[in-house]
Amino acid sequence: MTAASVSFRAVGRAFDTNAGRRQVLRDVDLEVAAGEIVAILGPSGCGKSTLLRIAGGLDHASAGVVSVDGTAVVPFDPRSAVGFQEPRLLPWRTVAGNVALGLPRGTSKTAGRDKVARLIELVGLADFAGHRPREISGGMAQRTSLARALARNPGVLLLDEPFGALDALTRLKMQDLLLDVHAAAPTTVLLVTHDVDEALQLADRVVLLGSDGEAPGADIRQIVVVPGSRPRDRGSAELAELRGRLLDGLGIDRHGAARGIEATTTIPHYPY
Amino acid sequence: MTDASHAALSTGAAIHDGAAVRVAVNSGTTSIAAGREASVPPEPSGERRRLVDRRWFRILGGALIPLALLALWQWVSTSGLVPLSQLPSPEMVWLAAVDLAQRGVLGLYVAISTQRVFIGFAFGAAAGLALGAIVGLSRLADVLLAPTLGGIRAVPSLAWVPLLILWFGIGEDSKVILIAIGAFFPVYTIVSAALRHVDRQLIEAGRAFGLHGLALFATVQLPAVVPSVLSALRLALAQAWLFLVAAELIASSMGLGFLLLDSGQNGRIDRIFLAIILLALLGKLTDSVVALIERWAIRRWA
Ligand SMILES: Nc1ncnc2c1ncn2[C@@H]1O[C@H](COP(=O)(O)OP(=O)(O)OP(=O)(O)O)[C@@H](O)[C@H]1O
Ligand SMILES: [Mg+2]
């Protein structure tokens, strides 16, 4: 499937809870171009997973619309694939069997087997293809889950903290893997992450979700366009500046600022 | 290793909280606990296995108390502490078995009782699987059917007997139907509860990857409940033996239940002991066979 554009128009979501109605998201407006990688950052509980679930048709917006390629998202939209925040692997299937679950319906047996083997190789689990989920580590399970989502070959790839449980080295490897896959078969990626550096490394744009502390619910606080083409130099000064700005947005004091050292802005705020 | 699921057969309401399946059945007095945890040894690993996990020790350990009981029985009955008319000696029971076997009725009774149990169990379990699946998967069916079935389940088993005899006579039909009723409810209750409690996140993942309807059932829900289904079948089998005796005690001319009743009326306490021991052995034997299948299923599916 070819990459699809995603558009959020005035999307809001409120949940009915025992304590009454709780607004989680409000007025989210975002246009994601086909093939773009957008990272979603925000404090825990602000509604990142909820936004992703709405985009995939796993949840529905209580206000506004989300559309993929111009048509509204349908429940469990076949145009998108989800990498869940939890691995959600079928315990009775092997790693290979779980990845195969992601294959689009109608994939031939041999083509499916080849693709599964390739993906398992890519995520570095070739030696564990025959293992059950309870026999592998949390990080391996997460990579299996990523491979399963990639197997779908979706128009929109929705990844909810796909690298959260990985060690630093594996995390960098998987980030590169995602970029390779994206370069080979362009797809639109919405990626939720807690890691500012990861967002800057992977994304074309970084969306910062958060609440202004007055109106209930989170909306888009900031959109940062990440300059330069991938792979990016992890140590560049430009990225360091953006990093500081995003950390500010997340309410984290950046090093120095708290001690009264002025940060120099070398990059204009978006839009330029 | 599986979760600490236990299936306990007891009277009361049906609850399922993920860790325990309690099944309410209309049997009244019997309580059978089938500990799945206990029946599955941990997978072999590099470290030394504990003594209680070794097969020979488990077999030997399980036989210890029956053998001790047998010895105690022999001692009490021959020492004259209890008159033989109250407690026959093991030898008398053995001779009664040989006697009945020589008349050709022992094998016949065992065969006819086993046949009734198996046929009734097969029908009851099949119906329980079907209705359990329907009620467990469909909220509408749950709303429509669950209260009625719960009501029927609450009827004590013996209450069916006069009705079944009036409707189906005292032939095989009424007995097999009674046994089927007994086997139906554990399966129906456990399977419907297990299906309703399949991990929502897994179902959602299945749907997100394009599964629905029958494909979703076959890929996610069915494999998830296979261990519960096997536990349910085990309980249903035990329940079937229970109902067999109820059926045969009332109206029959063959079978172990008949042997019990007939011997009671003739004061043949040796034969009563024989019938009870045979029921214990047959019940345990059939249960062990299903337990083996259950163990395999848990290893395969959990
Ligand atoms: N089904 C639901 N019913 C009620 N409240 C919900 C539901 N799903 C999510 N919420 C609420 O919505 C809020 C946002 O949840 P969400 O999972 O989207 O957060 P998140 O940004 O992904 O957090 P994290 O970074 O910790 O994963 C939470 O406060 C949560 O309690
Ligand atoms: Mg989340």
Coordinates of C-alpha atoms and ligand atoms in Angstrom, one line a residue:
Chain A
M1 CA 0.0 0.0 0.0
T2 CA 1.3 3.5 -0.7
A3 CA 1.7 6.1 1.9
A4 CA -1.5 7.9 2.8
S5 CA -2.1 11.4 4.2
V6 CA -3.8 11.9 7.5
S7 CA -5.7 14.8 8.6
F8 CA -7.1 15.7 12.1
R9 CA -9.7 18.4 12.1
A10 CA -10.8 19.8 15.4
V11 CA -10.5 16.4 17.0
G12 CA -11.6 16.1 20.6
R13 CA -12.1 13.1 22.9
A14 CA -13.9 13.0 26.2
F15 CA -14.4 9.9 28.3
D16 CA -17.3 9.2 30.5
T17 CA -16.0 8.1 33.8
N18 CA -17.5 7.5 37.2
A19 CA -16.3 10.9 38.2
G20 CA -18.1 12.5 35.3
R21 CA -17.1 13.5 31.8
R22 CA -13.3 13.9 31.4
Q23 CA -12.0 15.9 28.4
V24 CA -8.7 14.3 27.3
L25 CA -8.1 15.9 23.9
R26 CA -9.5 19.1 22.4
D27 CA -9.2 20.9 19.1
V28 CA -6.4 18.9 17.6
D29 CA -5.7 20.1 14.1
L30 CA -3.0 18.5 12.2
E31 CA -2.3 17.7 8.6
V32 CA 0.2 14.9 8.0
A33 CA 1.5 14.6 4.4
A34 CA 1.8 11.2 2.8
G35 CA 5.2 9.7 3.6
E36 CA 5.9 12.1 6.4
I37 CA 7.2 11.0 9.8
V38 CA 5.6 12.9 12.7
A39 CA 6.6 12.3 16.3
I40 CA 4.1 13.0 19.1
L41 CA 5.5 14.1 22.4
G42 CA 3.8 15.0 25.6
P43 CA 3.6 14.3 29.3
S44 CA 2.3 10.9 30.4
G45 CA -1.5 10.7 30.4
C46 CA -2.0 13.7 28.1
G47 CA -3.7 11.6 25.4
K48 CA -1.0 10.5 23.0
S49 CA -2.2 6.9 22.8
T50 CA -5.7 8.1 22.6
L51 CA -4.9 10.3 19.5
L52 CA -3.1 7.4 17.9
R53 CA -6.0 5.0 18.6
I54 CA -8.4 7.5 17.0
A55 CA -6.3 7.7 13.9
G56 CA -6.3 3.9 13.6
G57 CA -10.0 3.5 14.1
L58 CA -9.6 1.8 17.5
D59 CA -11.3 4.6 19.3
H60 CA -13.6 7.3 18.0
A61 CA -13.3 11.0 18.4
S62 CA -16.1 12.7 20.3
A63 CA -15.7 15.8 18.2
G64 CA -14.1 16.5 14.9
V65 CA -13.0 14.1 12.2
V66 CA -9.9 12.1 11.3
S67 CA -9.5 11.2 7.7
V68 CA -6.9 9.1 5.8
D69 CA -6.4 10.1 2.2
G70 CA -9.4 12.3 2.4
T71 CA -11.9 9.7 3.6
A72 CA -13.0 9.4 7.2
V73 CA -11.3 6.7 9.2
V74 CA -13.5 3.6 9.7
P75 CA -13.4 1.3 12.8
F76 CA -10.2 -0.8 12.7
D77 CA -9.2 1.0 9.5
P78 CA -7.5 -1.4 7.2
R79 CA -5.3 1.4 5.8
S80 CA -3.3 1.7 9.0
A81 CA -1.3 -0.7 11.2
V82 CA -0.8 -0.2 14.9
G83 CA 2.2 -1.0 17.0
F84 CA 0.7 -1.0 20.5
Q85 CA 2.2 0.5 23.6
E86 CA 2.2 -3.0 25.0
P87 CA 3.4 -5.8 22.8
R88 CA 0.0 -7.7 22.8
L89 CA 1.4 -10.9 21.3
L90 CA -0.7 -14.1 21.2
P91 CA 0.9 -16.2 23.9
W92 CA 0.2 -19.5 22.0
R93 CA 1.9 -18.4 18.8
T94 CA 5.6 -18.3 18.1
V95 CA 7.4 -15.0 17.3
A96 CA 7.1 -15.9 13.6
G97 CA 3.4 -16.7 14.0
N98 CA 2.7 -13.4 15.7
V99 CA 4.5 -11.5 13.0
A100 CA 2.5 -13.4 10.4
L101 CA -0.7 -12.1 12.1
G102 CA 0.2 -8.7 10.6
L103 CA 0.4 -9.9 7.0
P104 CA -2.4 -8.3 4.9
R105 CA -5.3 -10.8 4.1
G106 CA -4.7 -12.7 0.9
T107 CA -0.9 -12.9 1.2
S108 CA 0.2 -16.1 -0.4
K109 CA 1.7 -18.7 1.9
T110 CA 5.2 -18.6 0.5
A111 CA 5.3 -14.8 0.1
G112 CA 4.1 -14.5 3.6
R113 CA 6.7 -16.8 5.0
D114 CA 9.5 -15.0 3.2
K115 CA 8.3 -11.6 4.4
V116 CA 7.9 -12.8 8.0
A117 CA 11.4 -14.3 7.9
R118 CA 12.8 -11.1 6.5
L119 CA 11.2 -8.9 9.1
I120 CA 12.3 -11.1 11.9
E121 CA 15.8 -10.9 10.6
L122 CA 15.5 -7.1 10.4
V123 CA 14.5 -6.7 14.0
G124 CA 17.3 -9.1 15.0
L125 CA 15.2 -12.0 16.2
A126 CA 16.2 -14.6 13.7
D127 CA 17.4 -17.0 16.5
F128 CA 14.1 -16.6 18.3
A129 CA 11.5 -17.1 15.5
G130 CA 10.3 -20.3 17.0
H131 CA 10.1 -19.0 20.6
R132 CA 6.9 -18.2 22.4
P133 CA 6.3 -14.7 23.8
R134 CA 6.8 -15.9 27.4
E135 CA 10.2 -17.2 26.4
I136 CA 11.5 -13.8 25.2
S137 CA 12.4 -10.6 26.9
G138 CA 10.2 -7.5 27.0
G139 CA 12.3 -5.7 24.5
M140 CA 12.2 -8.7 22.1
A141 CA 8.5 -8.8 22.5
Q142 CA 8.3 -5.1 21.5
R143 CA 10.4 -5.8 18.4
T144 CA 8.2 -8.6 17.5
S145 CA 5.2 -6.3 17.8
L146 CA 7.0 -3.8 15.6
A147 CA 7.7 -6.4 13.0
R148 CA 4.0 -7.4 13.1
A149 CA 3.0 -3.8 12.3
L150 CA 5.6 -3.6 9.5
A151 CA 4.3 -6.8 8.0
R152 CA 1.0 -5.0 7.3
N153 CA 2.7 -2.8 4.8
P154 CA 0.3 -0.1 5.7
G155 CA -0.5 3.3 4.3
V156 CA -0.2 4.8 7.8
L157 CA 2.0 3.3 10.5
L158 CA 0.9 4.1 14.0
L159 CA 3.6 3.4 16.6
D160 CA 3.0 3.9 20.2
E161 CA 6.3 4.1 22.0
P162 CA 7.7 1.3 19.9
F163 CA 11.2 1.5 21.5
G164 CA 10.2 2.2 25.1
A165 CA 11.5 -1.1 26.5
L166 CA 14.7 -1.3 24.6
D167 CA 18.3 -0.7 25.8
A168 CA 20.1 2.3 24.4
L169 CA 22.0 0.4 21.7
T170 CA 19.1 -1.7 20.5
R171 CA 17.0 1.5 20.5
L172 CA 19.4 3.2 18.1
K173 CA 19.5 0.1 15.9
M174 CA 15.7 0.0 15.8
Q175 CA 15.5 3.7 15.0
D176 CA 17.8 3.1 12.1
L177 CA 15.8 0.1 11.1
L178 CA 12.6 2.1 11.0
L179 CA 14.3 4.7 8.8
D180 CA 15.6 2.0 6.5
V181 CA 12.1 0.5 6.2
H182 CA 10.7 4.0 5.6
A183 CA 13.2 4.8 2.9
A184 CA 12.6 1.5 1.2
A185 CA 8.8 1.6 1.2
P186 CA 7.6 5.0 2.1
T187 CA 4.8 5.1 4.5
T188 CA 3.3 7.7 6.7
V189 CA 4.4 7.3 10.3
L190 CA 2.8 8.7 13.4
L191 CA 5.1 7.9 16.3
V192 CA 4.5 8.5 20.0
T193 CA 7.6 8.7 22.1
H194 CA 8.8 10.0 25.4
D195 CA 12.2 10.6 24.1
V196 CA 13.0 14.0 22.7
D197 CA 16.2 12.9 21.0
E198 CA 14.4 10.0 19.3
A199 CA 11.7 12.4 18.0
L200 CA 14.4 14.7 16.6
Q201 CA 16.3 11.8 15.1
L202 CA 13.4 10.2 13.3
A203 CA 10.7 12.8 12.6
D204 CA 10.1 15.4 9.9
R205 CA 8.0 17.3 12.5
V206 CA 7.6 16.9 16.2
V207 CA 4.1 17.7 17.7
L208 CA 4.0 18.6 21.3
L209 CA 0.8 17.7 23.0
G210 CA -0.1 19.3 26.3
S211 CA -2.6 21.2 28.4
D212 CA -2.5 24.9 29.0
G213 CA -3.6 24.4 32.5
E214 CA -6.9 26.3 32.0
A215 CA -9.2 24.5 29.6
P216 CA -9.5 20.8 30.3
G217 CA -7.9 18.5 27.9
A218 CA -4.7 18.6 25.8
D219 CA -4.2 20.2 22.5
I220 CA -1.2 20.9 20.3
R221 CA 1.2 23.2 22.1
Q222 CA 3.9 23.3 19.5
I223 CA 4.9 21.9 16.2
V224 CA 8.6 21.8 15.5
V225 CA 9.9 21.3 12.0
V226 CA 13.1 19.3 12.3
P227 CA 15.7 20.7 9.8
G228 CA 18.0 18.6 7.7
S229 CA 17.5 15.2 6.1
R230 CA 17.9 11.9 7.8
P231 CA 20.1 10.3 9.1
R232 CA 20.8 13.3 11.3
D233 CA 23.9 14.0 13.2
R234 CA 22.9 13.3 16.8
G235 CA 25.3 15.9 18.1
S236 CA 24.4 18.9 15.9
A237 CA 24.0 22.3 17.5
E238 CA 20.7 22.9 15.7
L239 CA 19.2 19.8 17.1
A240 CA 20.5 20.7 20.5
E241 CA 18.6 24.0 20.3
L242 CA 15.4 22.3 19.2
R243 CA 15.9 19.8 22.0
G244 CA 16.0 22.5 24.5
R245 CA 12.9 24.1 23.2
L246 CA 10.9 20.8 23.3
L247 CA 12.1 20.1 26.8
D248 CA 10.9 23.5 27.8
G249 CA 7.6 22.7 26.3
L250 CA 7.5 19.5 28.3
G251 CA 8.1 21.6 31.4
I252 CA 11.6 20.2 32.0
D253 CA 14.2 22.7 33.0
R254 CA 17.1 22.5 30.6
H255 CA 20.5 22.4 31.9
G256 CA 21.7 26.0 32.5
A257 CA 18.4 27.8 32.0
A258 CA 17.5 27.0 35.6
R259 CA 20.8 28.6 36.7
G260 CA 20.1 31.8 34.8
I261 CA 22.2 31.1 31.8
E262 CA 20.5 32.5 28.7
A263 CA 20.0 30.0 25.9
T264 CA 20.8 31.5 22.5
T265 CA 18.2 31.0 19.9
T266 CA 19.7 30.2 16.6
I267 CA 16.7 28.7 14.9
P268 CA 13.6 30.8 14.4
H269 CA 10.3 29.4 15.7
Y270 CA 8.0 27.6 13.3
P271 CA 6.7 28.9 10.9
Y272 CA 9.9 30.5 9.7
Chain B
M1 CA 3.5 -22.4 33.1
T2 CA 0.0 -21.2 33.2
D3 CA -1.7 -18.7 35.4
A4 CA -2.9 -20.0 38.7
S5 CA -6.2 -21.0 37.2
H6 CA -8.2 -23.3 39.3
A7 CA -11.5 -24.7 38.4
A8 CA -13.5 -25.6 41.4
L9 CA -16.8 -27.3 41.3
S10 CA -19.0 -26.1 44.1
T11 CA -22.5 -24.8 44.7
G12 CA -23.0 -21.1 44.6
A13 CA -23.0 -18.4 41.9
A14 CA -20.8 -18.5 38.9
I15 CA -18.0 -16.0 39.1
H16 CA -14.9 -15.7 37.0
D17 CA -12.2 -13.3 38.0
G18 CA -9.5 -14.5 35.7
A19 CA -7.7 -16.4 38.5
A20 CA -10.5 -18.7 39.4
V21 CA -13.4 -20.3 37.7
R22 CA -16.1 -21.3 40.1
V23 CA -18.8 -23.3 38.7
A24 CA -22.2 -23.7 40.2
V25 CA -23.9 -26.9 39.4
N26 CA -27.1 -28.4 40.7
S27 CA -25.4 -31.4 42.3
G28 CA -25.7 -30.1 45.8
T29 CA -23.1 -32.0 47.8
T30 CA -20.1 -32.8 45.8
S31 CA -17.1 -30.5 45.6
I32 CA -14.3 -31.4 43.3
A33 CA -11.3 -29.2 42.9
A34 CA -9.2 -29.7 39.8
G35 CA -6.0 -27.8 40.4
R36 CA -4.5 -27.1 37.1
E37 CA -1.4 -25.8 38.8
A38 CA -0.9 -29.0 40.5
S39 CA -1.4 -31.2 37.5
V40 CA 1.2 -29.5 35.3
P41 CA 4.8 -29.9 36.3
P42 CA 7.0 -26.9 35.5
E43 CA 8.9 -27.2 32.2
P44 CA 12.2 -29.0 32.5
S45 CA 15.0 -26.6 33.0
G46 CA 18.7 -26.7 33.5
E47 CA 18.4 -26.6 37.3
R48 CA 17.8 -29.7 39.3
R49 CA 14.1 -30.6 39.5
R50 CA 12.6 -30.8 42.9
L51 CA 11.6 -34.2 44.2
V52 CA 7.9 -33.3 44.1
D53 CA 8.2 -32.6 40.4
R54 CA 9.6 -36.1 39.5
R55 CA 7.2 -38.4 37.9
W56 CA 8.0 -41.6 39.9
F57 CA 7.7 -39.6 43.2
R58 CA 4.3 -38.2 42.1
I59 CA 3.0 -41.7 41.3
L60 CA 4.4 -43.2 44.4
G61 CA 3.3 -40.3 46.6
G62 CA -0.2 -40.5 45.2
A63 CA -0.5 -44.2 45.9
L64 CA 0.8 -43.8 49.4
I65 CA -2.5 -42.9 51.1
P66 CA -4.6 -45.5 49.2
L67 CA -2.2 -48.2 50.2
A68 CA -2.1 -47.1 53.8
L69 CA -5.9 -47.0 53.8
L70 CA -6.0 -50.5 52.4
A71 CA -3.6 -51.7 55.1
L72 CA -5.7 -50.0 57.8
W73 CA -8.8 -51.4 56.4
Q74 CA -7.4 -54.9 56.4
W75 CA -6.2 -54.5 60.0
V76 CA -9.4 -53.0 61.4
S77 CA -11.7 -55.6 59.6
T78 CA -9.6 -58.6 60.8
S79 CA -8.9 -57.4 64.3
G80 CA -12.6 -57.6 65.2
L81 CA -12.8 -53.9 66.2
V82 CA -15.7 -53.5 63.8
P83 CA -18.1 -56.4 63.0
L84 CA -17.8 -57.8 59.5
S85 CA -21.4 -56.9 58.8
Q86 CA -20.4 -53.3 59.1
L87 CA -17.0 -53.4 57.5
P88 CA -16.2 -56.3 55.2
S89 CA -12.6 -57.3 54.8
P90 CA -10.8 -56.5 51.6
E91 CA -10.7 -60.2 50.8
M92 CA -14.5 -60.4 51.0
V93 CA -14.8 -57.5 48.6
W94 CA -12.4 -59.2 46.3
L95 CA -14.4 -62.4 46.5
A96 CA -17.6 -60.6 45.7
A97 CA -15.9 -59.1 42.7
V98 CA -14.8 -62.6 41.5
D99 CA -18.2 -64.0 42.2
L100 CA -19.9 -61.3 40.2
A101 CA -17.4 -61.6 37.4
Q102 CA -18.0 -65.3 37.2
R103 CA -21.7 -64.7 36.8
G104 CA -20.8 -62.4 34.0
V105 CA -22.5 -59.3 35.5
L106 CA -19.5 -57.4 36.8
G107 CA -18.1 -56.6 33.3
L108 CA -21.6 -55.9 32.0
Y109 CA -22.4 -53.5 34.8
V110 CA -19.1 -51.7 34.4
A111 CA -19.5 -51.5 30.6
I112 CA -23.1 -50.3 30.7
S113 CA -22.3 -47.6 33.3
T114 CA -19.3 -46.5 31.4
Q115 CA -21.3 -46.4 28.2
R116 CA -24.0 -44.3 29.8
V117 CA -21.4 -41.9 31.1
F118 CA -19.7 -41.5 27.8
I119 CA -22.8 -41.0 25.7
G120 CA -24.3 -38.6 28.2
F121 CA -21.0 -36.8 28.6
A122 CA -20.6 -36.4 24.8
F123 CA -24.0 -34.9 24.3
G124 CA -24.0 -32.7 27.4
A125 CA -20.4 -31.4 26.7
A126 CA -21.2 -30.7 23.0
A127 CA -24.3 -28.8 23.9
G128 CA -22.4 -27.0 26.7
L129 CA -19.7 -26.0 24.3
A130 CA -22.1 -24.7 21.7
L131 CA -24.3 -22.7 24.2
G132 CA -21.3 -21.6 26.1
A133 CA -19.7 -20.2 22.9
I134 CA -23.0 -18.5 21.9
V135 CA -23.6 -16.9 25.3
G136 CA -19.9 -16.1 25.8
L137 CA -19.5 -14.4 22.5
S138 CA -22.8 -12.5 22.0
R139 CA -24.0 -10.0 24.5
L140 CA -27.5 -10.4 23.1
A141 CA -27.5 -14.1 23.6
D142 CA -26.1 -13.5 27.1
V143 CA -29.0 -11.2 27.9
L144 CA -31.6 -13.6 26.4
L145 CA -30.3 -17.0 27.5
A146 CA -28.1 -16.7 30.6
P147 CA -30.9 -16.1 33.2
T148 CA -33.0 -19.0 31.9
L149 CA -30.0 -21.4 31.8
G150 CA -29.0 -20.2 35.3
G151 CA -32.5 -21.0 36.5
I152 CA -32.4 -24.5 35.0
R153 CA -28.9 -25.0 36.5
A154 CA -30.4 -24.3 39.9
V155 CA -32.7 -27.3 39.7
P156 CA -31.3 -30.1 41.8
S157 CA -30.4 -33.2 39.7
L158 CA -32.8 -35.5 41.4
A159 CA -35.7 -33.3 40.6
W160 CA -35.4 -34.2 37.0
V161 CA -35.7 -37.9 37.6
P162 CA -39.5 -38.3 37.9
L163 CA -40.0 -36.0 34.9
L164 CA -37.5 -37.8 32.7
I165 CA -39.0 -41.2 33.7
L166 CA -42.5 -40.0 32.8
W167 CA -41.4 -38.6 29.5
F168 CA -38.8 -41.1 28.4
G169 CA -39.6 -44.2 30.4
I170 CA -37.0 -46.1 32.4
G171 CA -34.9 -47.1 29.4
E172 CA -31.5 -45.7 28.4
D173 CA -32.8 -42.4 27.2
S174 CA -33.8 -41.0 30.5
K175 CA -30.5 -42.0 32.1
V176 CA -28.4 -40.6 29.3
I177 CA -30.4 -37.3 29.3
L178 CA -29.9 -36.9 33.0
I179 CA -26.2 -37.5 32.7
A180 CA -26.1 -35.1 29.7
I181 CA -27.7 -32.4 31.9
G182 CA -25.1 -33.0 34.5
A183 CA -22.2 -32.7 32.0
F184 CA -23.8 -29.7 30.3
F185 CA -23.6 -27.1 33.0
P186 CA -19.9 -27.1 34.0
V187 CA -19.0 -26.8 30.3
Y188 CA -21.5 -24.2 29.6
T189 CA -20.6 -22.1 32.6
I190 CA -16.9 -22.3 32.3
V191 CA -16.7 -21.8 28.5
S192 CA -19.1 -18.8 28.5
A193 CA -17.2 -17.2 31.3
A194 CA -13.8 -17.9 29.8
L195 CA -14.9 -16.4 26.4
R196 CA -16.2 -13.3 28.1
H197 CA -12.9 -12.8 29.8
V198 CA -10.5 -13.3 27.0
D199 CA -7.9 -10.5 27.1
R200 CA -9.6 -7.4 25.6
Q201 CA -6.2 -6.1 24.4
L202 CA -5.6 -9.3 22.4
I203 CA -9.0 -9.1 20.8
E204 CA -8.4 -5.5 19.9
A205 CA -5.1 -6.4 18.5
G206 CA -6.7 -9.1 16.4
R207 CA -9.3 -6.7 15.1
A208 CA -6.7 -4.1 14.4
F209 CA -5.0 -6.6 12.2
G210 CA -8.1 -7.2 10.2
L211 CA -9.7 -10.2 11.9
H212 CA -13.4 -10.4 12.7
G213 CA -16.2 -12.9 13.1
L214 CA -15.1 -16.5 12.6
A215 CA -11.5 -15.7 11.8
L216 CA -11.2 -13.7 15.0
F217 CA -12.8 -16.5 17.0
A218 CA -10.4 -19.1 15.5
T219 CA -7.3 -17.0 15.8
V220 CA -7.8 -15.3 19.2
Q221 CA -10.7 -16.4 21.3
L222 CA -10.7 -20.1 20.8
P223 CA -7.0 -20.7 21.5
A224 CA -7.3 -18.4 24.5
V225 CA -10.0 -20.6 26.1
V226 CA -8.6 -24.0 25.1
P227 CA -7.2 -24.6 28.6
S228 CA -10.5 -23.6 30.2
V229 CA -12.4 -25.8 27.9
L230 CA -10.3 -28.8 29.0
S231 CA -10.8 -28.0 32.7
A232 CA -14.5 -27.7 31.9
L233 CA -14.5 -31.1 30.3
R234 CA -12.8 -32.6 33.2
L235 CA -15.3 -31.3 35.6
A236 CA -18.1 -32.3 33.3
L237 CA -16.8 -35.9 33.3
A238 CA -16.7 -36.0 37.0
Q239 CA -20.2 -34.6 37.1
A240 CA -21.3 -37.3 34.6
W241 CA -20.3 -40.1 36.9
L242 CA -22.1 -38.3 39.7
F243 CA -25.3 -38.2 37.7
L244 CA -24.9 -41.7 36.6
V245 CA -25.3 -43.0 40.1
A246 CA -28.3 -40.7 40.6
A247 CA -29.9 -42.1 37.4
E248 CA -29.1 -45.7 38.1
L249 CA -30.2 -45.5 41.7
I250 CA -33.7 -44.6 40.7
A251 CA -34.7 -47.0 38.0
S252 CA -32.5 -49.5 36.4
S253 CA -31.7 -53.2 36.3
M254 CA -28.0 -52.9 35.4
G255 CA -25.0 -50.8 36.1
L256 CA -23.0 -49.8 39.2
G257 CA -25.7 -47.6 40.6
F258 CA -28.1 -50.6 40.4
L259 CA -25.5 -52.8 42.1
L260 CA -25.4 -50.2 44.9
L261 CA -29.1 -50.1 45.4
D262 CA -29.7 -53.8 45.0
S263 CA -26.9 -54.7 47.4
G264 CA -28.2 -52.1 49.9
Q265 CA -31.6 -53.8 49.8
N266 CA -30.1 -57.3 50.2
G267 CA -27.6 -56.3 52.9
R268 CA -24.6 -57.2 50.7
I269 CA -22.1 -54.8 52.2
D270 CA -19.2 -56.4 50.4
R271 CA -20.9 -55.5 47.1
I272 CA -21.6 -52.0 48.2
F273 CA -17.9 -51.6 48.9
L274 CA -17.1 -53.1 45.6
A275 CA -19.4 -50.7 43.7
I276 CA -18.0 -47.7 45.5
I277 CA -14.4 -48.7 44.8
L278 CA -15.2 -49.4 41.2
L279 CA -16.8 -45.9 40.9
A280 CA -13.7 -44.3 42.4
L281 CA -11.4 -46.3 40.1
L282 CA -13.4 -45.6 36.9
G283 CA -13.9 -41.9 37.8
K284 CA -10.2 -41.5 38.5
L285 CA -9.1 -43.4 35.4
T286 CA -11.3 -41.4 33.0
D287 CA -10.3 -38.2 34.8
S288 CA -6.6 -39.0 34.3
V289 CA -7.1 -39.5 30.6
V290 CA -8.7 -36.1 30.2
A291 CA -6.0 -34.6 32.6
L292 CA -3.3 -35.8 30.2
I293 CA -5.0 -34.1 27.3
E294 CA -5.4 -31.0 29.5
R295 CA -1.8 -30.9 30.3
W296 CA -0.8 -31.1 26.7
A297 CA -3.3 -28.4 25.8
I298 CA -2.0 -26.1 28.4
R299 CA 1.5 -26.6 27.2
R300 CA 0.4 -26.0 23.7
W301 CA -2.0 -23.1 24.1
A302 CA -1.1 -21.2 27.3
Ligands
LIG1 N1 -11.2 4.0 27.7 C1 -10.9 5.0 28.5 N2 -11.8 5.3 29.5 C2 -11.6 6.4 30.3 N3 -10.5 7.1 30.3 C3 -9.5 6.8 29.4 C4 -9.7 5.8 28.5 N4 -8.6 5.7 27.7 C5 -7.8 6.7 28.1 N5 -8.4 7.4 29.1 C6 -7.8 8.5 29.8 O1 -7.2 9.4 28.9 C7 -6.0 10.0 29.3 C8 -5.0 9.8 28.2 O2 -4.6 8.5 28.1 P1 -3.6 8.0 27.0 O3 -3.4 6.5 27.2 O4 -3.9 8.5 25.7 O5 -2.3 8.8 27.6 P2 -0.8 8.8 27.0 O6 -0.5 10.2 26.6 O7 -0.6 7.7 26.0 O8 0.0 8.4 28.3 P3 1.4 7.5 28.4 O9 2.5 8.4 27.9 O10 1.5 7.3 29.8 O11 1.2 6.3 27.6 C9 -5.7 9.3 30.6 O12 -5.9 10.1 31.6 C10 -6.6 8.1 30.7 O13 -7.0 7.9 32.0
MG2 MG 0.3 6.0 25.9

